[in-house]
Short mmCIF file of C-alpha atoms and ligand atoms in Angstrom, two decimals:
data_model
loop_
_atom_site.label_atom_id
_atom_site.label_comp_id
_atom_site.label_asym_id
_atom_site.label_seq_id
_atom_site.Cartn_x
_atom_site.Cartn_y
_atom_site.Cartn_z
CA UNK V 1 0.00 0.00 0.00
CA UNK V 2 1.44 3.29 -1.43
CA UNK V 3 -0.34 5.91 1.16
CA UNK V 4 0.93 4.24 4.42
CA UNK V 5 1.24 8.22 5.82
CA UNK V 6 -2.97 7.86 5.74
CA UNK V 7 -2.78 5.33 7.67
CA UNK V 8 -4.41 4.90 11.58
CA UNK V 9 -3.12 3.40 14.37
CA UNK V 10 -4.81 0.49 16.18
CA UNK V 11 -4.35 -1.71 18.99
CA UNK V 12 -5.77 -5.34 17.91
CA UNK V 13 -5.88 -8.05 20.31
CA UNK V 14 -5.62 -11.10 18.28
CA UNK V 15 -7.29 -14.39 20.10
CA UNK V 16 -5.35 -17.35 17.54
CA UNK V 17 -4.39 -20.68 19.41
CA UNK V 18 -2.28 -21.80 16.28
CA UNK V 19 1.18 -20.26 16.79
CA UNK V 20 1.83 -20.74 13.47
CA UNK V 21 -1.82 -19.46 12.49
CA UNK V 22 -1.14 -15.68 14.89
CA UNK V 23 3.28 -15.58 13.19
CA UNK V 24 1.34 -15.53 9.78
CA UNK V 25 -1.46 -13.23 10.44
CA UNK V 26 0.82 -11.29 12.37
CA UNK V 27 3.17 -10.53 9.02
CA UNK V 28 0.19 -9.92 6.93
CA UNK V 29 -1.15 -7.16 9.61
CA UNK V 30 2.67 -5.86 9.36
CA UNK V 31 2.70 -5.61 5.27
CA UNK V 32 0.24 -2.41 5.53
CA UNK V 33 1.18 -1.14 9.17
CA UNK V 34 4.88 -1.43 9.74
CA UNK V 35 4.86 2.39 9.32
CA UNK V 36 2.37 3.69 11.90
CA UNK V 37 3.49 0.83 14.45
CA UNK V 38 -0.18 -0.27 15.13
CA UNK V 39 0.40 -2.38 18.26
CA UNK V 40 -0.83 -6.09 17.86
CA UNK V 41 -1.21 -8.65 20.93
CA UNK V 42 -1.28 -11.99 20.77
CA UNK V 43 -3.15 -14.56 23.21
CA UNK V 44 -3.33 -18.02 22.41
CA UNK V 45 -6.77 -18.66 24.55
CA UNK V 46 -10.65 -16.61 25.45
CA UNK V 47 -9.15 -17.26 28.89
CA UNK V 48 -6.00 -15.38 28.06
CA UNK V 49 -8.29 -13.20 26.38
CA UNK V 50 -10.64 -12.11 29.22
CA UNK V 51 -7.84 -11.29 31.61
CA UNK V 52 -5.76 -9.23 29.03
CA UNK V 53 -9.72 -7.51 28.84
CA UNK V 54 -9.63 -6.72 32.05
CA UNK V 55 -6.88 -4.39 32.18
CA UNK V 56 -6.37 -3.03 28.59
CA UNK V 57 -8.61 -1.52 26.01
CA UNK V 58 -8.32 -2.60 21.95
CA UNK V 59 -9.52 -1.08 19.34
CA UNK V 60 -10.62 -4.00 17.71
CA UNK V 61 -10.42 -8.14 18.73
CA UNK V 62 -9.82 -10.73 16.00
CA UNK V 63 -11.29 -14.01 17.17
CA UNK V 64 -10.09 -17.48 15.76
CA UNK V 65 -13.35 -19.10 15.95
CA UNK V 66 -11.38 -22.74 15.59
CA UNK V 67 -10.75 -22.65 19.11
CA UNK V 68 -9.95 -26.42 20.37
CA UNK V 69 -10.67 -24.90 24.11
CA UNK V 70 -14.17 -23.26 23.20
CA UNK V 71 -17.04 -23.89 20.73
CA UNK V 72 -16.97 -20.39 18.57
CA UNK V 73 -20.10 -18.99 19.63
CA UNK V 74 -19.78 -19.12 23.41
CA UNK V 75 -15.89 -17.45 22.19
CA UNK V 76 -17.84 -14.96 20.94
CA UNK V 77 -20.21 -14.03 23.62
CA UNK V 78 -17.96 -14.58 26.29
CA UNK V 79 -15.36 -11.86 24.65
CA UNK V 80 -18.25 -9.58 23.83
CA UNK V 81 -19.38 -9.97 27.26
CA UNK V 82 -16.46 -8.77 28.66
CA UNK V 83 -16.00 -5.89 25.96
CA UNK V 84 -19.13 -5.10 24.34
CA UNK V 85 -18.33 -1.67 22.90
CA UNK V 86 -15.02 -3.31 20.84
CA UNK V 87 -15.60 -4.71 17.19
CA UNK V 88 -14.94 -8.20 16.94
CA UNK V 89 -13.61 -9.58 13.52
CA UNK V 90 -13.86 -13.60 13.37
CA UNK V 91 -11.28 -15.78 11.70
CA UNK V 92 -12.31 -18.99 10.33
CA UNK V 93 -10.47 -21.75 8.56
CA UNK V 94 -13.82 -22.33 6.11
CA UNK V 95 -16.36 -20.35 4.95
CA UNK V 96 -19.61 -21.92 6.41
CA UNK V 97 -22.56 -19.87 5.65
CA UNK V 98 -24.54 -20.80 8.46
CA UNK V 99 -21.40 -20.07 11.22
CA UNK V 100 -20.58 -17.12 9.54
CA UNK V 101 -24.31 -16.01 9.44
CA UNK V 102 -25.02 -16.91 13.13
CA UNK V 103 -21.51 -14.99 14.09
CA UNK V 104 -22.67 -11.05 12.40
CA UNK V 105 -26.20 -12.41 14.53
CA UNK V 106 -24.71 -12.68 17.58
CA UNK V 107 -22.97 -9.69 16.98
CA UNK V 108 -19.05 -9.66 15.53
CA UNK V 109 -18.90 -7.02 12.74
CA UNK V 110 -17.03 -9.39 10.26
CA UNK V 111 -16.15 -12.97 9.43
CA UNK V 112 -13.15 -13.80 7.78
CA UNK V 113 -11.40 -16.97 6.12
CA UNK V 114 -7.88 -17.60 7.04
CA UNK V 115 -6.83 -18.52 3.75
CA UNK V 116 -7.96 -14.92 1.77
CA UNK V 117 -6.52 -13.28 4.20
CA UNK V 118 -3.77 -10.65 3.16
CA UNK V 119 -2.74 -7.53 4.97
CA UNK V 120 -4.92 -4.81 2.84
CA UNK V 121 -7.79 -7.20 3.85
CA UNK V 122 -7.48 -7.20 7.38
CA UNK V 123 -6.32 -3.67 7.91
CA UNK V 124 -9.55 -2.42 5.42
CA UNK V 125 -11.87 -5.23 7.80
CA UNK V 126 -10.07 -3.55 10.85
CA UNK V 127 -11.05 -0.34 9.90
CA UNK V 128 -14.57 -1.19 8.70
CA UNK V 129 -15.34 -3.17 11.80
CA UNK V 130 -14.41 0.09 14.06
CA UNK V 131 -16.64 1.99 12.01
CA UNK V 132 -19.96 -0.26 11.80
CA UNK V 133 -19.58 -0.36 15.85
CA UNK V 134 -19.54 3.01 16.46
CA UNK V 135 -22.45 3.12 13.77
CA UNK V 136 -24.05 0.76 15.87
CA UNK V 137 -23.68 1.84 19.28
CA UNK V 138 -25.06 5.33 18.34
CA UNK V 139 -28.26 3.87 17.05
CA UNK V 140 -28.52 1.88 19.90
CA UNK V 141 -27.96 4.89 22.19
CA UNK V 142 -30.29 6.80 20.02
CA UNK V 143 -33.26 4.05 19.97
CA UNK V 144 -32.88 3.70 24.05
CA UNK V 145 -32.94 7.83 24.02
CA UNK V 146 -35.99 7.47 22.02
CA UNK V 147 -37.38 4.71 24.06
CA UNK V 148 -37.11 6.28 27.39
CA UNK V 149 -38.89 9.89 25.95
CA UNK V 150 -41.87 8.07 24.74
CA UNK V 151 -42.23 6.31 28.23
CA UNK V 152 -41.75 9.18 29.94
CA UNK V 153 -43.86 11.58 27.41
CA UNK V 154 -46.80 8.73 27.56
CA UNK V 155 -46.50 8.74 31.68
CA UNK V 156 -46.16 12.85 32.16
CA UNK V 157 -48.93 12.78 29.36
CA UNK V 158 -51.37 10.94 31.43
CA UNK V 159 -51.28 12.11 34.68
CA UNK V 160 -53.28 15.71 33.88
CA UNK V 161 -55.53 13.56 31.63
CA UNK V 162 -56.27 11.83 35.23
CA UNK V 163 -56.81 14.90 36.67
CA UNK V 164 -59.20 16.23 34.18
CA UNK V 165 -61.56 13.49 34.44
CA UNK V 166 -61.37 13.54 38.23
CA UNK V 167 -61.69 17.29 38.07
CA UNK V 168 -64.93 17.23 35.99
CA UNK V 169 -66.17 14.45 37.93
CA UNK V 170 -66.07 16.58 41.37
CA UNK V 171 -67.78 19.41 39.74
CA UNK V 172 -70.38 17.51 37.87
CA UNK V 173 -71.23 16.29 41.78
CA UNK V 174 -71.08 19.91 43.18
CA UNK V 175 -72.58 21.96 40.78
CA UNK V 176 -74.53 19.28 38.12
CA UNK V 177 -77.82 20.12 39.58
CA UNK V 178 -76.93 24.01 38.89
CA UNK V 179 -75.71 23.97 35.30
CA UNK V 180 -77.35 24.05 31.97
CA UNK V 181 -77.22 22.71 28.85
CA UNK V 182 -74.75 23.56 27.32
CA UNK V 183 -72.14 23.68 29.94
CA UNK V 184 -73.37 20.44 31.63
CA UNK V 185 -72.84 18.40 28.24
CA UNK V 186 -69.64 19.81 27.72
CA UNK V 187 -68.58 18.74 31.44
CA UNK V 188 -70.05 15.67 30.71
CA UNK V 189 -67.88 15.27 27.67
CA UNK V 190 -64.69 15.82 29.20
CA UNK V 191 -63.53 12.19 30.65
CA UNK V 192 -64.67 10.60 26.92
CA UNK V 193 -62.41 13.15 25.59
CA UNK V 194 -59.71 12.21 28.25
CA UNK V 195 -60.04 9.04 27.70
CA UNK V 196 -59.92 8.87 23.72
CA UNK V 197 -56.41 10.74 24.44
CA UNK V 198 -55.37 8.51 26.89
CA UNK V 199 -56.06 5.72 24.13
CA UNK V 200 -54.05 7.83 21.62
CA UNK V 201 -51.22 7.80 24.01
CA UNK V 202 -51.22 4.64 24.92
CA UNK V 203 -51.38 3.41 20.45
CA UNK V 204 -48.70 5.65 20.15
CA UNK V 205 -46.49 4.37 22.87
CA UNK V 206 -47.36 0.97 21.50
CA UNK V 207 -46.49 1.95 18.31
CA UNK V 208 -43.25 3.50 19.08
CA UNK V 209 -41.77 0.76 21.07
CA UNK V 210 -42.87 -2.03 17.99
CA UNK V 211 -39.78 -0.79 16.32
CA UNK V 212 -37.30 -1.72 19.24
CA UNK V 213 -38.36 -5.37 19.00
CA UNK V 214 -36.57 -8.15 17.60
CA UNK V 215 -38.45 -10.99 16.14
CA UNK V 216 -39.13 -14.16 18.03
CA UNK V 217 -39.67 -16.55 15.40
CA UNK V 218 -41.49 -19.98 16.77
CA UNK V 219 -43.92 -22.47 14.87
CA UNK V 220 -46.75 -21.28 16.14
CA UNK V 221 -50.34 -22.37 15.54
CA UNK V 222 -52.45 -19.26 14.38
CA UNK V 223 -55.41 -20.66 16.11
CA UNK V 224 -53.88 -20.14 19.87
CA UNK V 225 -52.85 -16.48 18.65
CA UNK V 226 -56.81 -15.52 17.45
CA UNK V 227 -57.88 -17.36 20.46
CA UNK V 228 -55.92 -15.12 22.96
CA UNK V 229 -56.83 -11.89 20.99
CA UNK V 230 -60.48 -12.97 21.29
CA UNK V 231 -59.92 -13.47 24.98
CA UNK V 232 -58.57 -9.69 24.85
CA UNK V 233 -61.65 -8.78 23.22
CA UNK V 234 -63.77 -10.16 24.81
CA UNK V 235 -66.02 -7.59 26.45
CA UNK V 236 -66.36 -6.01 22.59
CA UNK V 237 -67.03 -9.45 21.03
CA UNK V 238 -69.93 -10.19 23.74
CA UNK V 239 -71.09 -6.52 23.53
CA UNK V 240 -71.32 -6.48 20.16
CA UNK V 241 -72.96 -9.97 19.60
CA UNK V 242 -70.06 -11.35 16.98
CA UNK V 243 -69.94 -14.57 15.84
CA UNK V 244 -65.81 -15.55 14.80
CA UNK V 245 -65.54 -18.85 11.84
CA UNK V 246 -62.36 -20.14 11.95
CA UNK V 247 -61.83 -22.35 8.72
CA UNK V 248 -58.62 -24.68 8.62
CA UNK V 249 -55.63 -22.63 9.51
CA UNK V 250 -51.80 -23.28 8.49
CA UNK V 251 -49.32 -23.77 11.23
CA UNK V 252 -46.41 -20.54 10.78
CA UNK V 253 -42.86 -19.38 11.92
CA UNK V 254 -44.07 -16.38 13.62
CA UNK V 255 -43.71 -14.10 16.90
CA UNK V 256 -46.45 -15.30 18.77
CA UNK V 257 -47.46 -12.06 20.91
CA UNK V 258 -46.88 -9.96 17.58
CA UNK V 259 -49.20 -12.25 15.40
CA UNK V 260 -52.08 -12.08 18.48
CA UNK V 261 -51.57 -8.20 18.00
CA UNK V 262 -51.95 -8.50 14.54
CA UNK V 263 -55.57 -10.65 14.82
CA UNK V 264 -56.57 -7.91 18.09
CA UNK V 265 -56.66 -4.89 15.92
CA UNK V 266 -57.77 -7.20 12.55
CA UNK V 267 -60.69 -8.83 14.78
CA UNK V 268 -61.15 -5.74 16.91
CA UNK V 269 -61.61 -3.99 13.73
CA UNK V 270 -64.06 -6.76 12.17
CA UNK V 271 -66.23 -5.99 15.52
CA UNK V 272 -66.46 -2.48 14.84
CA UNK V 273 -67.02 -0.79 11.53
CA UNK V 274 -70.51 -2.67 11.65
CA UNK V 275 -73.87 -0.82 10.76
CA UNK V 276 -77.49 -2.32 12.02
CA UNK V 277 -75.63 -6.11 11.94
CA UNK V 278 -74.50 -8.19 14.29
CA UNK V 279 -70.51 -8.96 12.95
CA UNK V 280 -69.65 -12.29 11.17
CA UNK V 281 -65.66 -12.63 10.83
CA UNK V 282 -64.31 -15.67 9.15
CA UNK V 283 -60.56 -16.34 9.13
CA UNK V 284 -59.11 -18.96 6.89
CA UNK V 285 -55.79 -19.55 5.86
CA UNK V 286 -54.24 -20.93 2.01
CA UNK V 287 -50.87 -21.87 0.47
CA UNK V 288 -49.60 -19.36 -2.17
CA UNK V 289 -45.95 -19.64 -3.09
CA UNK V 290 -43.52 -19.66 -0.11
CA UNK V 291 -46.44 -17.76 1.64
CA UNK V 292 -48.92 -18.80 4.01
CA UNK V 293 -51.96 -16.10 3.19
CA UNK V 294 -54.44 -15.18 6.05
CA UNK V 295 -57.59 -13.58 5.31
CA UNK V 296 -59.72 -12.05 7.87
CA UNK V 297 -63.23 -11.19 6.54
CA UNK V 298 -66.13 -9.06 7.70
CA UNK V 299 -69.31 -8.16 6.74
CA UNK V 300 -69.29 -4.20 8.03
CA UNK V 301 -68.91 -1.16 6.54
CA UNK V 302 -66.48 -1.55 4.26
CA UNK V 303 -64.00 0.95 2.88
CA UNK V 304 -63.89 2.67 -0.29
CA UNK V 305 -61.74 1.84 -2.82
CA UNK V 306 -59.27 4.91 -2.54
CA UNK V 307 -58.81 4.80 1.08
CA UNK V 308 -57.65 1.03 0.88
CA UNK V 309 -53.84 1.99 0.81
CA UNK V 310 -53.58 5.36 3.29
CA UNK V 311 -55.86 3.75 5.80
CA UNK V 312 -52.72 1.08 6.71
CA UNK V 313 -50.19 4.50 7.40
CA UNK V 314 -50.06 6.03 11.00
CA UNK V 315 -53.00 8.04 12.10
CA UNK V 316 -55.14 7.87 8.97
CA UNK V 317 -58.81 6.68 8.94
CA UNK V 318 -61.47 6.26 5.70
CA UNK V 319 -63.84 8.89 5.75
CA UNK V 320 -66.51 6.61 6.51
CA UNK V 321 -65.42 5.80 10.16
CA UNK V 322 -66.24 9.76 11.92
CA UNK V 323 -69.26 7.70 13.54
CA UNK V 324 -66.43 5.18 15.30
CA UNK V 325 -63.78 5.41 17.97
CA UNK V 326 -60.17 5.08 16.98
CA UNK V 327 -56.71 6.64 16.73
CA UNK V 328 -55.68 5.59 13.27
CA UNK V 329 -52.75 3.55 14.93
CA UNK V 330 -54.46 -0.24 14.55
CA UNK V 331 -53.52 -1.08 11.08
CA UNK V 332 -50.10 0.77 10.74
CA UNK V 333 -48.55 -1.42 13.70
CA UNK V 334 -49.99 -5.05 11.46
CA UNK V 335 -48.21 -3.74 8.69
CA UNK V 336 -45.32 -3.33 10.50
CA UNK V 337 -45.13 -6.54 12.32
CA UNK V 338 -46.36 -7.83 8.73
CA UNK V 339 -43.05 -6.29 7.11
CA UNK V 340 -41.30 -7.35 9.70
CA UNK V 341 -42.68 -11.02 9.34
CA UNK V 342 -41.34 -10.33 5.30
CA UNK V 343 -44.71 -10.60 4.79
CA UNK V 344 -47.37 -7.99 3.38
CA UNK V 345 -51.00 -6.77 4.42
CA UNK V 346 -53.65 -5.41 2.15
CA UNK V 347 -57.37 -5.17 2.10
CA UNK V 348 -60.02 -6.03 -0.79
CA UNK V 349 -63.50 -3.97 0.39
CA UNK V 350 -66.77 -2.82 -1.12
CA UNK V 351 -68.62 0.26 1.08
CA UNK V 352 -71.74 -1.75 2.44
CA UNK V 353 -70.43 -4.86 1.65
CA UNK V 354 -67.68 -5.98 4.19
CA UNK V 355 -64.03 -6.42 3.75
CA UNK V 356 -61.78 -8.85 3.53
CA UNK V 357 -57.97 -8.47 5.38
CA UNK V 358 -54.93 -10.56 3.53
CA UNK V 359 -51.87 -10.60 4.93
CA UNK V 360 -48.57 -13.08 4.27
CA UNK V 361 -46.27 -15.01 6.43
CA UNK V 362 -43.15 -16.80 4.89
CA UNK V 363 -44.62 -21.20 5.16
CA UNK V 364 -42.22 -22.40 8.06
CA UNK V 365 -38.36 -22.09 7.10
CA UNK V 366 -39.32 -19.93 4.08
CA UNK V 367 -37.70 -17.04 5.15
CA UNK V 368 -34.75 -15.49 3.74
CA UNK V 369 -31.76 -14.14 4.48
CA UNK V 370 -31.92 -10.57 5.23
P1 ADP P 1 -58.72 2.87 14.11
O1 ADP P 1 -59.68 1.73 14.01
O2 ADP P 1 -58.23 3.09 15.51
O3 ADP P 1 -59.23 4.12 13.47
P2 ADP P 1 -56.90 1.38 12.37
O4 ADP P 1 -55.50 1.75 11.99
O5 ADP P 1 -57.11 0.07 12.99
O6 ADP P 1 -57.39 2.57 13.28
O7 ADP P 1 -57.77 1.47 11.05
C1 ADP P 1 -57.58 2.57 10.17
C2 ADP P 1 -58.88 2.85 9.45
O8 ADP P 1 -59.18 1.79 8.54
C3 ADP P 1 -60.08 2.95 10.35
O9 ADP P 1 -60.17 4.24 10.91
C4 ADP P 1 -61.21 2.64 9.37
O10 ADP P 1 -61.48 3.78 8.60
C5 ADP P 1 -60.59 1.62 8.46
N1 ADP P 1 -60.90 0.22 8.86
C6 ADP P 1 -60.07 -0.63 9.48
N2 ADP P 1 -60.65 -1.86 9.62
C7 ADP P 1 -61.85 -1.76 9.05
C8 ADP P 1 -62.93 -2.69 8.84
N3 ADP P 1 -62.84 -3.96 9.25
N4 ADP P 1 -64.02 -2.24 8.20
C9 ADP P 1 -64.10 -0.98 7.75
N5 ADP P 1 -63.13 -0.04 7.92
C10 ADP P 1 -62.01 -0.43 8.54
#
């Protein structure tokens, strides 16, 4: 390498039980860095590795994953463990898609083979790794930021909504009997009103915090996730008279608690945008593809036909819906745990005439690499 002047110092810590293994990575590192001294040590063990940890700091830690002393991924967690704001690069005598998937998973910033290795490779890795960890740690730092302001917004948020209704509740007592129309309906209006906020703050919290979750894929029956929202929604199903049809229903790889949200605010939905009928919502499943399609179908109001695509973004309802509570929030967080799911979510409707839900899940082990 010509501009060696450019080039940054690091301190690696380089975890390589093979002697002969660390001597030739070792003069490969030295090709690009002899001139800015970057300082490399060498341990032969994670044991070795920990206690040199516990005293010094490294820029970056390149981790033989060939270990004889410990299987590669506990290597990896145990070192990360001890360091987690260092990069990790892992070294690996083969290139095995699945260990070198399950490595950037559990979170080293790079895998590399022994055999490609040459000195522009590792330094370029080095440098690379260092960066995509710094990336990282700000976004994490930025998503907890994020996190804790919504939690805190949603609690300061709600406490005055608590004291409005409380408020208007001691006054209606007191001074009911003396007030008119229209100052007594407007008091009277006052906890709905608090309480359709409090709902809004509570979809948005909900909302905001769907983002910091990481998928729990299991093979999960669909029919335990509609029968826990339906126990959820209970009071509306019974209120509102509904009869649910479940047809025959394909098992998935899903996130359980995400795919019972999904069928709350699908069947929740179902229950509400009725007019003058009791609600009928049947849920069947088919085979299309790779995809397992769910459709959830009602026989409400129905949506016209150029609301069908804005109605499934944050906050926005059809025009026909004015008559019904809501925030807006319901379908925007099943598309995202849809999306999420690499699936997708749409809606086939007639106003008068019911609608029908359709959303995708990859079939179990369909999903790809991402
Ligand atoms: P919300 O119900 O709280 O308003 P959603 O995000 O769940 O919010 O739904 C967005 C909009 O889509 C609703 O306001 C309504 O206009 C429409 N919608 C959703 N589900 C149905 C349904 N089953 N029948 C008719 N309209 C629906």
């Amino acid at each position: 390498m010509n501009n060696e002047k450019q080039l940054e110092k690091f301190d690696v810590l380089l975890i390589e039980e093979n002697p002969t293994h660390a001597t030739l990575i070792i003069d490969q590192w030295n090709t690009v860095n002899t001139a800015k001294k970057s300082n490399v040590t060498h341990v032969r063990s994670v044991t070795d590795a920990l206690d040199s940890l516990k005293t010094n700091t490294f820029s970056v830690l390149v981790l033989d994953l060939d270990s004889s002393e410990t299987p590669a991924i506990e290597s990896l967690s145990q070192i990360l463990k001890a360091s987690p704001a260092t990069p990790v690069i892992a070294l690996a005598t083969t290139d095995e898609d699945a260990l070198s998937t399950e490595v950037i998973q559990k979170g080293a910033q790079d895998y590399l083979i022994k055999a490609e290795l040459t000195g522009p490779i590792l330094y370029r890795t080095v440098r690379h790794a260092i960066e995509r960890k710094k990336q990282l740690i700000s976004l994490t730092l930025h998503n907890e930021n994020l996190q804790a302001f919504a939690q805190a917004a949603s609690h300061d948020l709600k406490a005055p909504l608590g004291n409005i209704k409380t408020i208007s509740q001691i006054v209606l007592e007191e001074a009911g009997t003396s007030l008119e129309y229209p100052v007594l309906e407007m008091l009277r209006s006052l906890p709905v009103i608090a309480n359709r906020l409090k709902k809004l703050i509570d979809d948005l919290l909900r909302f905001s915090l769907l983002g910091h979750k990481s998928l729990q894929l299991d093979h999960i029956s669909l029919r335990s996730s509609i029968k826990i929202a339906c126990e959820f929604l209970e009071e509306q199903i019974r209120n509102q008279g509904a009869t649910i049809k479940i047809g025959p229903l394909d098992d998935v790889d899903a996130d359980a608690a995400l795919m019972t949200t999904v069928f709350q605010n699908l069947i929740g939905n179902a229950c509400k945008y009725v007019k003058d009928v009791s609600p009928v919502i049947c849920i069947n499943t088919k085979t299309e593809g790779r995809f397992v399609v769910t459709m959830v179908q009602d026989n409400g109001i129905g949506i016209p036909e150029k609301e069908q695509q804005r109605i499934f973004e944050p906050l926005k309802r059809a025009v026909n819906a004015s008559d019904y509570e809501g925030t807006g929030l319901g379908l925007s967080m099943v598309k995202r745990i849809i999306e999420a799911h690499q699936g997708q979510v749409w809606v086939e409707s007639e106003p008068g005439e019911g609608s029908t839900f359709f959303f995708t899940i990859p079939q179990a082990n369909s999903y790809t690499a991402s």
